[in-house]
Short mmCIF file of C-alpha atoms in Angstrom, two decimals:
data_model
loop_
_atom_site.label_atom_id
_atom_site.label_comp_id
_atom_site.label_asym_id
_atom_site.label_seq_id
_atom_site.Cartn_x
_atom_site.Cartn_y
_atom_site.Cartn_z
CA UNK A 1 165.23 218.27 38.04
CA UNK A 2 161.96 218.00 35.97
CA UNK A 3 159.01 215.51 36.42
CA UNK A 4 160.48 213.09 33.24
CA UNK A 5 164.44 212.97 34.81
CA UNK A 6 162.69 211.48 38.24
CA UNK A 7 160.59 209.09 36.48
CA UNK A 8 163.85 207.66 34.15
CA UNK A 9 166.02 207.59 37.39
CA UNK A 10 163.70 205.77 38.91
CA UNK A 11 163.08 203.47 36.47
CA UNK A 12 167.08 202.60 36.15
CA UNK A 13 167.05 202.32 40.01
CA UNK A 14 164.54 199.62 39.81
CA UNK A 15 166.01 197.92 36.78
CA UNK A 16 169.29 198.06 38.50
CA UNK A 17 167.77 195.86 41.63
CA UNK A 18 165.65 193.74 39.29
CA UNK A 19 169.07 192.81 37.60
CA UNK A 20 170.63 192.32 40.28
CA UNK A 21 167.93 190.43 42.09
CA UNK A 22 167.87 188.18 38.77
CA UNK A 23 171.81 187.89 39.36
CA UNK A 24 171.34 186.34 43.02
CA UNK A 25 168.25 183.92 41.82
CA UNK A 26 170.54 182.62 38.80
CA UNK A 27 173.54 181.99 41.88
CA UNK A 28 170.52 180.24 43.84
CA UNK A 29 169.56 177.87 41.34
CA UNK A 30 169.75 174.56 43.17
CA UNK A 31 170.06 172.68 40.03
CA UNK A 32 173.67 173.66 39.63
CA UNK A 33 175.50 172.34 43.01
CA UNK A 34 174.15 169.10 41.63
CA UNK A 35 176.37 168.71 38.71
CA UNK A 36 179.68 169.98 40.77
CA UNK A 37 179.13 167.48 43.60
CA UNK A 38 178.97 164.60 40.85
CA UNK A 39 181.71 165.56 39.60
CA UNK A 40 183.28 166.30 42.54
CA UNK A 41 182.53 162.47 43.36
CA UNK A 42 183.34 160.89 40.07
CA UNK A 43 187.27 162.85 40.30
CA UNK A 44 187.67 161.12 43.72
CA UNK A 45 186.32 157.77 42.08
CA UNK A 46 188.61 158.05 39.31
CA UNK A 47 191.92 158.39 41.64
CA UNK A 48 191.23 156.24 43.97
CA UNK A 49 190.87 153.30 40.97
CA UNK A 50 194.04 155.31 39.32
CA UNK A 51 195.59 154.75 43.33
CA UNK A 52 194.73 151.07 43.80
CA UNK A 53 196.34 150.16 40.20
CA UNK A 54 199.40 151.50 40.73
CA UNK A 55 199.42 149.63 44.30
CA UNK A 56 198.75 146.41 42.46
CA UNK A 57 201.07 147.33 39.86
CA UNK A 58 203.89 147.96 42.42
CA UNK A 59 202.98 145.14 44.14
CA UNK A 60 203.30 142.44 41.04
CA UNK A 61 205.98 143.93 39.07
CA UNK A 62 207.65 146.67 40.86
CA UNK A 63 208.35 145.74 44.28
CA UNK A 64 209.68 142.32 43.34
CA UNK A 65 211.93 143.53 40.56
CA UNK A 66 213.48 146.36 43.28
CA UNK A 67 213.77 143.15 46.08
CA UNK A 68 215.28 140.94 43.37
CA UNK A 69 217.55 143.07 42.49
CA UNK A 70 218.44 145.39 45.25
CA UNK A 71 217.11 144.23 48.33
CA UNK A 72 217.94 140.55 48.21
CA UNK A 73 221.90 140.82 47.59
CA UNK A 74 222.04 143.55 50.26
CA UNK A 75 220.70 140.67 52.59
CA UNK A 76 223.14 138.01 51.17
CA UNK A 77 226.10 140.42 51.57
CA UNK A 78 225.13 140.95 55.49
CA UNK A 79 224.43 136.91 56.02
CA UNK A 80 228.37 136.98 55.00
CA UNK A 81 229.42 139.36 56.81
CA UNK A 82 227.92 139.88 60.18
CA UNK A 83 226.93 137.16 62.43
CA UNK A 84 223.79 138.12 64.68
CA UNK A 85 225.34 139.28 67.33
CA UNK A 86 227.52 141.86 65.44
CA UNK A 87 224.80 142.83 63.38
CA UNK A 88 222.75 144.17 66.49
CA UNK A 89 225.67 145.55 67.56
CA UNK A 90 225.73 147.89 64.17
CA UNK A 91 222.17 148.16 64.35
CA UNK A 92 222.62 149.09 68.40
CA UNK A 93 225.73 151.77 67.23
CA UNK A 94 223.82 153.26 64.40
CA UNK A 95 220.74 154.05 66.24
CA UNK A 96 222.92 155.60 68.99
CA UNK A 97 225.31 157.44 66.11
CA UNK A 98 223.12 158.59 63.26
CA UNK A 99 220.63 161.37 65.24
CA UNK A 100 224.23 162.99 66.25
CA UNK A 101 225.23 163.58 62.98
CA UNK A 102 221.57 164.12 61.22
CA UNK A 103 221.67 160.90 59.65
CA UNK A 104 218.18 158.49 59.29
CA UNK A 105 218.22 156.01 61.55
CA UNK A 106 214.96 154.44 59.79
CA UNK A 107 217.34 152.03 57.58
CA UNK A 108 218.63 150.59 60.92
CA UNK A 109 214.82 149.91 61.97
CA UNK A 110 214.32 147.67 58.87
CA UNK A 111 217.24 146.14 59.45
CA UNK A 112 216.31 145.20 62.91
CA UNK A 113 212.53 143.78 61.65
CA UNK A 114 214.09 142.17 58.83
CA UNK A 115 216.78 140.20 60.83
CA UNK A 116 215.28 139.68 64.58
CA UNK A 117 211.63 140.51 63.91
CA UNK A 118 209.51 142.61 66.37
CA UNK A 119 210.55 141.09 69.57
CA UNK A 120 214.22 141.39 69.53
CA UNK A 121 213.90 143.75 66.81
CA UNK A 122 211.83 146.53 69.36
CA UNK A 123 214.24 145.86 72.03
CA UNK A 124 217.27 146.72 70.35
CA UNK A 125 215.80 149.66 68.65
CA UNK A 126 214.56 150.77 72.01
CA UNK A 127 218.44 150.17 73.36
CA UNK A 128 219.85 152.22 70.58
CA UNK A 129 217.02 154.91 70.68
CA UNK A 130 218.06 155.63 74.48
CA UNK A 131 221.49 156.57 73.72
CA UNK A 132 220.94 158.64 70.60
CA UNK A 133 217.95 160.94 71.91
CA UNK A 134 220.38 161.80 74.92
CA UNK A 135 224.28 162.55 73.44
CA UNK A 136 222.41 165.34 71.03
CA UNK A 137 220.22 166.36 74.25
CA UNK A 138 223.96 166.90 76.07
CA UNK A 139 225.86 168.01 73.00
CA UNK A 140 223.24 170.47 72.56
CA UNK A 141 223.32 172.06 76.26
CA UNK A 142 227.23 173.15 75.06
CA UNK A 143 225.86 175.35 72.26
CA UNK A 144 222.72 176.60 73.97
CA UNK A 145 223.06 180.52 73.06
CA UNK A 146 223.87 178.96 69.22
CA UNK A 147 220.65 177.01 69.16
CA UNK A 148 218.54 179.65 70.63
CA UNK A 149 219.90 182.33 67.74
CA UNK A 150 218.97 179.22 65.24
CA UNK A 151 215.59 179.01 66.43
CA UNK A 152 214.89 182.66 65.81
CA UNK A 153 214.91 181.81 62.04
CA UNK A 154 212.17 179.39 62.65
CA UNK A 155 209.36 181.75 64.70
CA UNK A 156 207.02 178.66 64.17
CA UNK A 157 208.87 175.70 65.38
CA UNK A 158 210.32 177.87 67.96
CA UNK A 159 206.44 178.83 69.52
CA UNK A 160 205.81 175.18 69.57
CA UNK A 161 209.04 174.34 71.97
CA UNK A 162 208.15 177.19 74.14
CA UNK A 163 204.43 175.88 74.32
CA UNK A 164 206.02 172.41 75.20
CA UNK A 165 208.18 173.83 78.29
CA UNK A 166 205.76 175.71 79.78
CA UNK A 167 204.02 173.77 82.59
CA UNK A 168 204.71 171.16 85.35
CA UNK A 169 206.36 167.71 84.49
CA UNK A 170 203.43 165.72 82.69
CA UNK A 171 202.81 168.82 81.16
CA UNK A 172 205.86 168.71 79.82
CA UNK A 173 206.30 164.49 79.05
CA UNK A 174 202.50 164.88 77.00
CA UNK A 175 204.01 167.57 75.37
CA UNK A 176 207.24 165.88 73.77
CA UNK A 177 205.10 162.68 73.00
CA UNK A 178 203.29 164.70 70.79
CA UNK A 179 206.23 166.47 69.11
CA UNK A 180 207.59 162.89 68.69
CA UNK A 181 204.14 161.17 67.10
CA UNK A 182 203.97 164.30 65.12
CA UNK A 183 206.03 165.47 61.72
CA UNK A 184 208.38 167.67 63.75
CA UNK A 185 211.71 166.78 62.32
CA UNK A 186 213.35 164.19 64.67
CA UNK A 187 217.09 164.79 65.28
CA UNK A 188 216.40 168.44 64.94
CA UNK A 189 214.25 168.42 68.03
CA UNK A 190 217.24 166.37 69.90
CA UNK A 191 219.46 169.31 69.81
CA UNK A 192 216.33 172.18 69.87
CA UNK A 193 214.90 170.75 73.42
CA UNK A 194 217.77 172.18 75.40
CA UNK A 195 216.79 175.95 73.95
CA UNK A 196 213.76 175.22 76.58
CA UNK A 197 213.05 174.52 80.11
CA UNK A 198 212.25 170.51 79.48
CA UNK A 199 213.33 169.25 81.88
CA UNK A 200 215.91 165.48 80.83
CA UNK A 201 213.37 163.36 82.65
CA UNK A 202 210.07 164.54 80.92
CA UNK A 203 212.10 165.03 77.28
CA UNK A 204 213.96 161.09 77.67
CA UNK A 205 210.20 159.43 78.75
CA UNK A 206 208.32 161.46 76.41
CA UNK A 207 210.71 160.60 73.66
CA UNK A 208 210.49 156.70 74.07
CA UNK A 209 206.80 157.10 74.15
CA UNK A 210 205.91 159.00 71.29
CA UNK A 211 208.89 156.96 68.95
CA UNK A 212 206.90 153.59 69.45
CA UNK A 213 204.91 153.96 66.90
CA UNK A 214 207.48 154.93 63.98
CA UNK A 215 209.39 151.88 65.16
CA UNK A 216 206.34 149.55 65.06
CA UNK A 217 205.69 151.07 61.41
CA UNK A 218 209.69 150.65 60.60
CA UNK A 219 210.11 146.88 62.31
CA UNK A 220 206.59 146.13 60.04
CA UNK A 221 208.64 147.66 57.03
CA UNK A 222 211.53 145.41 57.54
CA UNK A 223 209.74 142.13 58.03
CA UNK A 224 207.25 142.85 54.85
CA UNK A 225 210.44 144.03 52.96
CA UNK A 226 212.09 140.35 54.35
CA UNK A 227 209.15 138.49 53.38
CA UNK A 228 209.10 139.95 49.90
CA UNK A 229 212.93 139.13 49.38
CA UNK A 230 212.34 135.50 50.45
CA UNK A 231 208.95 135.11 47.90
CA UNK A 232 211.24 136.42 45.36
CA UNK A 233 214.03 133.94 45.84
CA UNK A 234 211.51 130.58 47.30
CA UNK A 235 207.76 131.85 45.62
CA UNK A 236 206.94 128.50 47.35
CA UNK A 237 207.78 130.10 50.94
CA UNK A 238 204.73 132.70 50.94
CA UNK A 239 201.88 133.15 48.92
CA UNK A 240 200.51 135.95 47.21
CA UNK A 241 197.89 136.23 49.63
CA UNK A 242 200.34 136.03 52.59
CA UNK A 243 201.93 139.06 51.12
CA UNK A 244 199.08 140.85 50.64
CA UNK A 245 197.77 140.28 53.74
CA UNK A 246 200.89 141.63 54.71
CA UNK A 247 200.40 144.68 52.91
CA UNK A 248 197.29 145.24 53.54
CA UNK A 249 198.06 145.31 57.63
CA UNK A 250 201.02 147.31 56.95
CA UNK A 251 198.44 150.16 55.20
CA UNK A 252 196.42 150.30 58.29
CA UNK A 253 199.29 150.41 60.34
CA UNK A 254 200.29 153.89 58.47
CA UNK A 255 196.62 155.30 58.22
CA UNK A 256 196.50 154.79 61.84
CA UNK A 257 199.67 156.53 61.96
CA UNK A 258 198.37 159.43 59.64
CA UNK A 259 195.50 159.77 62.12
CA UNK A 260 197.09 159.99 65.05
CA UNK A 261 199.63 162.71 63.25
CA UNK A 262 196.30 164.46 62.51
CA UNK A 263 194.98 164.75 66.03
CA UNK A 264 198.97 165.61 67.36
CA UNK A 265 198.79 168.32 64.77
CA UNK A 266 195.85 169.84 66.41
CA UNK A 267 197.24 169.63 69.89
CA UNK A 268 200.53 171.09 69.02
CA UNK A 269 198.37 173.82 66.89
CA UNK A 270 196.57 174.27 70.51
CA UNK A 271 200.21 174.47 72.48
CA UNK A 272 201.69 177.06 69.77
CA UNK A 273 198.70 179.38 70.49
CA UNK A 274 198.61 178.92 74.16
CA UNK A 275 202.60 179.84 73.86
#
């Protein structure tokens, strides 16, 4: 290689690190994150506005359109039919009945706030709660070798159970809580328990725990859906504000919710890996 080939390789090396040392000062400039974070701001702006009219929009139009027509002669047809104490016995037998057969038993919850409110409401829900996270619980323990073959389909789900029946008894209680608070599908996990070590105790406690807040959120539900039925028929009865105020208690209710699913998602996360 002559003296005139080093000096032109040379001179592309360098030209090759001053372009790309020009490529990382142009990725550097600090102007440009500016402009993305605006807009980056502005697009969350613009949905939550886009959000909060179509909340007022179902609020004024929709909601009381669906009540009016749906809602309210549901209510009128079980006034006829059932006197109180038949219609906790449904709501009792339905909450017992519907997480055997893989039915949602959230209907019966409304029912129960709409009707009895959350005193009498809660207790019966409780009452019919009892009987329908055991009978799948013993059903279950008949088809154990099924269940476990099932569960091999779902690696995921399955590392979470194991997680949960590993340890002594509180371990154990804490651990169904959290599958209950969090979005682990409910009358699946009746029948999936028995595939584990849980022990009836820890798995019944743990279950009434971690199910009180869904039926605080579902007894809220039915009384906001009764209030809303009874503006529409009496406007006189509540006010707007009333049933906003409503609303808006009912949305913090279910944030709260959302956050608590949040931090049970990072515990059962912490369970699966420890499985």
């Amino acid at each position: 290689m002559n003296h005139e080939e080093i000096v032109i390789s040379s001179m592309e090396g360098s030209n090759g690190d001053y372009e790309r040392l020009g490529e990382n000062s142009r990725h550097e400039e600090p102007g440009e994150s500016v402009p993305k974070s605006w807009k980056r701001f502005v697009k969350w702006i613009a949905l939550c506005v886009l959000l909060m009219i179509l909340i007022i929009i179902l609020i004024i139009w929709v909601v009381p359109l669906f009540t009016k027509k749906v809602i309210v002669p549901i209510i009128k047809w079980e006034m006829a039919t059932f006197s109180p104490p038949s219609l906790a016995t449904v709501i009792v037998a339905s909450l017992a009945i519907f997480p055997v057969v893989l039915l949602p038993s959230t209907p019966s919850m409304w029912m129960a706030g709409m009707t009895f409110g959350y005193g009498i409401g809660f207790l019966l829900v409780i009452a019919g709660i009892t009987v329908g996270v055991s009978l799948p619980y013993f059903i279950g323990s008949l088809f154990q070798s099924r269940i476990n073959e099932y569960l091999k389909k779902y690696p995921k789900e399955a590392s979470i159970l194991r997680g949960a029946a590993e340890g002594n008894w509180i371990h154990q209680f804490r651990a169904v809580t959290l599958i209950r608070v969090s979005p682990f599908p409910y009358p699946i996990f009746n029948y999936t328990v028995v595939a584990t070590d849980i022990v009836y105790s820890a798995y019944f406690l743990g279950s009434l725990v971690g199910i009180v807040p869904d039926v605080i959120i579902a007894l809220y539900s039915g009384i906001l859906i009764g209030s809303i039925a009874d503006a529409t028929q009496d406007p006189e009865s509540h006010s707007i504000w009333h049933i906003i105020f409503k609303v808006v208690g009912f949305s913090l209710a279910v944030a709260a919710t959302f956050v608590i699913g949040l931090y049970t998602k990072r515990r059962l996360d912490q369970l699966k890996e420890g499985a």
